[in-house]
Amino acid sequence: MPAADNRDDQGFLNRLPSDRLPREVVGDIFSKARDESLLLSLGREIPVSVNENVVWADDTYPEAGQVGGTTLASREGGVKPIQGIQFATPKVFSPIKLAVIVTVSEEFARTNPDRLYSNLAPKLAGAIGRAADLAAFHNKDAILGTDLVGTTNNGYVNATTNRVELDLSQGANPDAVAQLLAGVSMVEDDEDGNYEVTAFAARPSVRTKLATLRDANGNPVFQGAYPGSGAEINLRAGMNSLFGLPVAYSRTVRGKVGAVDDQGVLMFAGDFSQLAWGFADDIRIKVSDQATVGGVSMWQTNQIAVLAEATFGWIVNDPNAFVAYDVPTGS
């Protein structure tokens, strides 16, 4: 007589996260999403609500001036100057919903429910991180390959009109150094914007080319360890230093993620204080063995569907606070 089945079918799904993961697990997914996202490492985090959000930017700052002269009487008895402070027109933006469903066999999940999480969490977090980057840098949907819907007010980095063709094909090329610096100047010479380039963002294939760059005097402009300690080049480092500024790497800079075509960008540089982001809610995880996904019954095919979703918002205050370094024409 066969042995009794001890699989505890009814309790199986109860041991899986059915709605919202515990706080400590959610925190782990957010940390993994940060690791996968260029935006979350360079931009600044702000509170984001599930509805419309209002941010105030481009403050007109007051200036301080001298009172009286150099004597005590003139300093303390003089009339203090009056200055005003003004906020620019508020910018309104709305968050978007990011979501992904993956399916696994029930046998796989039943072997060890915790393994279901440990194997899927990095993949789900990576998908959310890349989706956030594509939104803020290119305003694209990784699944459809099209522009996002309803995000006109959010702005995106690649909308900048500051563009430089960057030729990195010759390796140790002083001309490339000049091209990189010309892009920085485009941002910082805008006196009305008063922007300061704080970081570079590059596609990973650029890293080895940057490592060989020399200025006209033969000096390296790239440091292998951030923030420029002079250590040997580390190709596994997530961040290095270029002209003393951090340079981070992600394939979302190129834009070719999922169904999105290559956007022809090698690098971005800019004032990343002008790019802000936030999650309006926790990353939710839902698990079902009864759902129908894409016309396929999970019950009939003995699979489990895992849904991850989050409400994400961002705003690029002024795209021209950035410069895009494009692939040279004809390359």
PDB file of N, CA and C in Angstrom, residues 157 159-166 177-198 200 245 267-271 318-326:
ATOM      1  N   VAL A 157      15.581  62.211 -18.801  1.00  0.00           N
ATOM      2  CA  VAL A 157      16.937  62.717 -19.019  1.00  0.00           C
ATOM      3  C   VAL A 157      17.276  62.825 -20.500  1.00  0.00           C
ATOM      4  N   ALA A 159      15.639  63.615 -22.924  1.00  0.00           N
ATOM      5  CA  ALA A 159      14.973  64.710 -23.629  1.00  0.00           C
ATOM      6  C   ALA A 159      15.872  65.941 -23.728  1.00  0.00           C
ATOM      7  N   THR A 160      17.060  65.895 -23.136  1.00  0.00           N
ATOM      8  CA  THR A 160      17.960  67.038 -23.170  1.00  0.00           C
ATOM      9  C   THR A 160      18.326  67.419 -24.606  1.00  0.00           C
ATOM     10  N   THR A 161      18.487  68.719 -24.810  1.00  0.00           N
ATOM     11  CA  THR A 161      18.962  69.199 -26.111  1.00  0.00           C
ATOM     12  C   THR A 161      20.487  69.330 -26.130  1.00  0.00           C
ATOM     13  N   ASN A 162      21.127  69.129 -24.976  1.00  0.00           N
ATOM     14  CA  ASN A 162      22.591  69.137 -24.904  1.00  0.00           C
ATOM     15  C   ASN A 162      23.107  67.782 -25.374  1.00  0.00           C
ATOM     16  N   ARG A 163      23.744  67.735 -26.524  1.00  0.00           N
ATOM     17  CA  ARG A 163      24.185  66.461 -27.079  1.00  0.00           C
ATOM     18  C   ARG A 163      25.573  66.609 -27.684  1.00  0.00           C
ATOM     19  N   VAL A 164      26.403  65.592 -27.462  1.00  0.00           N
ATOM     20  CA  VAL A 164      27.765  65.557 -27.986  1.00  0.00           C
ATOM     21  C   VAL A 164      28.010  64.171 -28.559  1.00  0.00           C
ATOM     22  N   GLU A 165      28.553  64.119 -29.775  1.00  0.00           N
ATOM     23  CA  GLU A 165      28.968  62.829 -30.315  1.00  0.00           C
ATOM     24  C   GLU A 165      30.323  62.482 -29.711  1.00  0.00           C
ATOM     25  N   LEU A 166      30.387  61.314 -29.077  1.00  0.00           N
ATOM     26  CA  LEU A 166      31.588  60.912 -28.347  1.00  0.00           C
ATOM     27  C   LEU A 166      32.276  59.760 -29.075  1.00  0.00           C
ATOM     28  N   VAL A 177      38.583  63.180 -24.689  1.00  0.00           N
ATOM     29  CA  VAL A 177      38.620  63.956 -23.448  1.00  0.00           C
ATOM     30  C   VAL A 177      37.994  65.325 -23.678  1.00  0.00           C
ATOM     31  N   ALA A 178      38.348  65.955 -24.790  1.00  0.00           N
ATOM     32  CA  ALA A 178      37.782  67.267 -25.123  1.00  0.00           C
ATOM     33  C   ALA A 178      36.278  67.171 -25.327  1.00  0.00           C
ATOM     34  N   GLN A 179      35.813  66.089 -25.941  1.00  0.00           N
ATOM     35  CA  GLN A 179      34.376  65.912 -26.165  1.00  0.00           C
ATOM     36  C   GLN A 179      33.627  65.741 -24.843  1.00  0.00           C
ATOM     37  N   LEU A 180      34.215  64.981 -23.933  1.00  0.00           N
ATOM     38  CA  LEU A 180      33.594  64.802 -22.621  1.00  0.00           C
ATOM     39  C   LEU A 180      33.505  66.133 -21.875  1.00  0.00           C
ATOM     40  N   LEU A 181      34.587  66.881 -21.902  1.00  0.00           N
ATOM     41  CA  LEU A 181      34.594  68.167 -21.196  1.00  0.00           C
ATOM     42  C   LEU A 181      33.673  69.178 -21.866  1.00  0.00           C
ATOM     43  N   ALA A 182      33.535  69.084 -23.189  1.00  0.00           N
ATOM     44  CA  ALA A 182      32.615  69.986 -23.890  1.00  0.00           C
ATOM     45  C   ALA A 182      31.180  69.745 -23.429  1.00  0.00           C
ATOM     46  N   GLY A 183      30.834  68.485 -23.188  1.00  0.00           N
ATOM     47  CA  GLY A 183      29.504  68.178 -22.688  1.00  0.00           C
ATOM     48  C   GLY A 183      29.268  68.745 -21.305  1.00  0.00           C
ATOM     49  N   VAL A 184      30.273  68.625 -20.438  1.00  0.00           N
ATOM     50  CA  VAL A 184      30.163  69.204 -19.091  1.00  0.00           C
ATOM     51  C   VAL A 184      29.958  70.711 -19.183  1.00  0.00           C
ATOM     52  N   SER A 185      30.688  71.332 -20.092  1.00  0.00           N
ATOM     53  CA  SER A 185      30.555  72.784 -20.255  1.00  0.00           C
ATOM     54  C   SER A 185      29.159  73.181 -20.723  1.00  0.00           C
ATOM     55  N   MET A 186      28.549  72.364 -21.568  1.00  0.00           N
ATOM     56  CA  MET A 186      27.194  72.673 -22.018  1.00  0.00           C
ATOM     57  C   MET A 186      26.232  72.822 -20.838  1.00  0.00           C
ATOM     58  N   VAL A 187      26.407  71.958 -19.848  1.00  0.00           N
ATOM     59  CA  VAL A 187      25.539  72.010 -18.671  1.00  0.00           C
ATOM     60  C   VAL A 187      25.912  73.178 -17.769  1.00  0.00           C
ATOM     61  N   GLU A 188      27.192  73.319 -17.493  1.00  0.00           N
ATOM     62  CA  GLU A 188      27.617  74.284 -16.480  1.00  0.00           C
ATOM     63  C   GLU A 188      27.702  75.707 -17.004  1.00  0.00           C
ATOM     64  N   ASP A 189      27.735  75.899 -18.335  1.00  0.00           N
ATOM     65  CA  ASP A 189      27.775  77.250 -18.893  1.00  0.00           C
ATOM     66  C   ASP A 189      26.397  77.902 -18.936  1.00  0.00           C
ATOM     67  N   ASP A 190      25.358  77.127 -18.622  1.00  0.00           N
ATOM     68  CA  ASP A 190      24.005  77.679 -18.570  1.00  0.00           C
ATOM     69  C   ASP A 190      23.844  78.454 -17.268  1.00  0.00           C
ATOM     70  N   GLU A 191      24.111  79.757 -17.332  1.00  0.00           N
ATOM     71  CA  GLU A 191      24.111  80.574 -16.121  1.00  0.00           C
ATOM     72  C   GLU A 191      22.717  80.707 -15.521  1.00  0.00           C
ATOM     73  N   ASP A 192      21.691  80.639 -16.341  1.00  0.00           N
ATOM     74  CA  ASP A 192      20.333  80.722 -15.811  1.00  0.00           C
ATOM     75  C   ASP A 192      19.982  79.469 -15.015  1.00  0.00           C
ATOM     76  N   GLY A 193      20.475  78.324 -15.482  1.00  0.00           N
ATOM     77  CA  GLY A 193      20.180  77.093 -14.770  1.00  0.00           C
ATOM     78  C   GLY A 193      21.009  76.917 -13.515  1.00  0.00           C
ATOM     79  N   ASN A 194      22.234  77.450 -13.530  1.00  0.00           N
ATOM     80  CA  ASN A 194      23.131  77.340 -12.383  1.00  0.00           C
ATOM     81  C   ASN A 194      23.337  75.881 -11.979  1.00  0.00           C
ATOM     82  N   TYR A 195      23.555  75.019 -12.983  1.00  0.00           N
ATOM     83  CA  TYR A 195      23.718  73.597 -12.725  1.00  0.00           C
ATOM     84  C   TYR A 195      25.186  73.235 -12.585  1.00  0.00           C
ATOM     85  N   GLU A 196      25.439  72.174 -11.851  1.00  0.00           N
ATOM     86  CA  GLU A 196      26.794  71.665 -11.667  1.00  0.00           C
ATOM     87  C   GLU A 196      26.768  70.160 -11.892  1.00  0.00           C
ATOM     88  N   VAL A 197      27.595  69.690 -12.812  1.00  0.00           N
ATOM     89  CA  VAL A 197      27.643  68.265 -13.093  1.00  0.00           C
ATOM     90  C   VAL A 197      28.155  67.523 -11.861  1.00  0.00           C
ATOM     91  N   THR A 198      27.375  66.547 -11.408  1.00  0.00           N
ATOM     92  CA  THR A 198      27.713  65.812 -10.186  1.00  0.00           C
ATOM     93  C   THR A 198      28.119  64.372 -10.447  1.00  0.00           C
ATOM     94  N   PHE A 200      28.548  61.013 -13.789  1.00  0.00           N
ATOM     95  CA  PHE A 200      28.370  60.451 -15.126  1.00  0.00           C
ATOM     96  C   PHE A 200      27.618  59.129 -14.994  1.00  0.00           C
ATOM     97  N   LEU A 245      34.797  62.844 -10.736  1.00  0.00           N
ATOM     98  CA  LEU A 245      33.370  62.673 -10.470  1.00  0.00           C
ATOM     99  C   LEU A 245      32.999  61.197 -10.578  1.00  0.00           C
ATOM    100  N   MET A 267      26.742  57.703 -22.915  1.00  0.00           N
ATOM    101  CA  MET A 267      26.874  58.199 -21.547  1.00  0.00           C
ATOM    102  C   MET A 267      25.916  59.372 -21.329  1.00  0.00           C
ATOM    103  N   PHE A 268      25.630  59.626 -20.081  1.00  0.00           N
ATOM    104  CA  PHE A 268      25.001  60.873 -19.651  1.00  0.00           C
ATOM    105  C   PHE A 268      25.899  61.510 -18.604  1.00  0.00           C
ATOM    106  N   ALA A 269      25.842  62.827 -18.508  1.00  0.00           N
ATOM    107  CA  ALA A 269      26.449  63.546 -17.392  1.00  0.00           C
ATOM    108  C   ALA A 269      25.465  64.625 -16.995  1.00  0.00           C
ATOM    109  N   GLY A 270      25.479  65.002 -15.729  1.00  0.00           N
ATOM    110  CA  GLY A 270      24.543  66.049 -15.358  1.00  0.00           C
ATOM    111  C   GLY A 270      24.470  66.308 -13.875  1.00  0.00           C
ATOM    112  N   ASP A 271      23.578  67.222 -13.552  1.00  0.00           N
ATOM    113  CA  ASP A 271      23.302  67.584 -12.169  1.00  0.00           C
ATOM    114  C   ASP A 271      22.177  66.690 -11.673  1.00  0.00           C
ATOM    115  N   ASP A 318      14.625  69.649 -15.073  1.00  0.00           N
ATOM    116  CA  ASP A 318      15.033  70.274 -16.326  1.00  0.00           C
ATOM    117  C   ASP A 318      15.956  69.312 -17.066  1.00  0.00           C
ATOM    118  N   PRO A 319      15.507  68.735 -18.167  1.00  0.00           N
ATOM    119  CA  PRO A 319      16.377  67.811 -18.913  1.00  0.00           C
ATOM    120  C   PRO A 319      17.702  68.434 -19.323  1.00  0.00           C
ATOM    121  N   ASN A 320      17.733  69.764 -19.496  1.00  0.00           N
ATOM    122  CA  ASN A 320      18.974  70.411 -19.915  1.00  0.00           C
ATOM    123  C   ASN A 320      19.966  70.606 -18.772  1.00  0.00           C
ATOM    124  N   ALA A 321      19.636  70.041 -17.600  1.00  0.00           N
ATOM    125  CA  ALA A 321      20.632  69.912 -16.543  1.00  0.00           C
ATOM    126  C   ALA A 321      21.532  68.720 -16.818  1.00  0.00           C
ATOM    127  N   PHE A 322      21.301  68.052 -17.966  1.00  0.00           N
ATOM    128  CA  PHE A 322      22.069  66.869 -18.360  1.00  0.00           C
ATOM    129  C   PHE A 322      22.584  67.033 -19.776  1.00  0.00           C
ATOM    130  N   VAL A 323      23.583  66.232 -20.115  1.00  0.00           N
ATOM    131  CA  VAL A 323      24.093  66.153 -21.486  1.00  0.00           C
ATOM    132  C   VAL A 323      24.133  64.687 -21.870  1.00  0.00           C
ATOM    133  N   ALA A 324      23.764  64.403 -23.108  1.00  0.00           N
ATOM    134  CA  ALA A 324      23.839  63.046 -23.635  1.00  0.00           C
ATOM    135  C   ALA A 324      25.030  62.939 -24.567  1.00  0.00           C
ATOM    136  N   TYR A 325      25.861  61.923 -24.343  1.00  0.00           N
ATOM    137  CA  TYR A 325      26.982  61.627 -25.231  1.00  0.00           C
ATOM    138  C   TYR A 325      26.528  60.511 -26.181  1.00  0.00           C
ATOM    139  N   ASP A 326      26.332  60.854 -27.432  1.00  0.00           N
ATOM    140  CA  ASP A 326      25.757  59.930 -28.403  1.00  0.00           C
ATOM    141  C   ASP A 326      26.823  59.166 -29.178  1.00  0.00           C
TER     142      ASP A 326
END
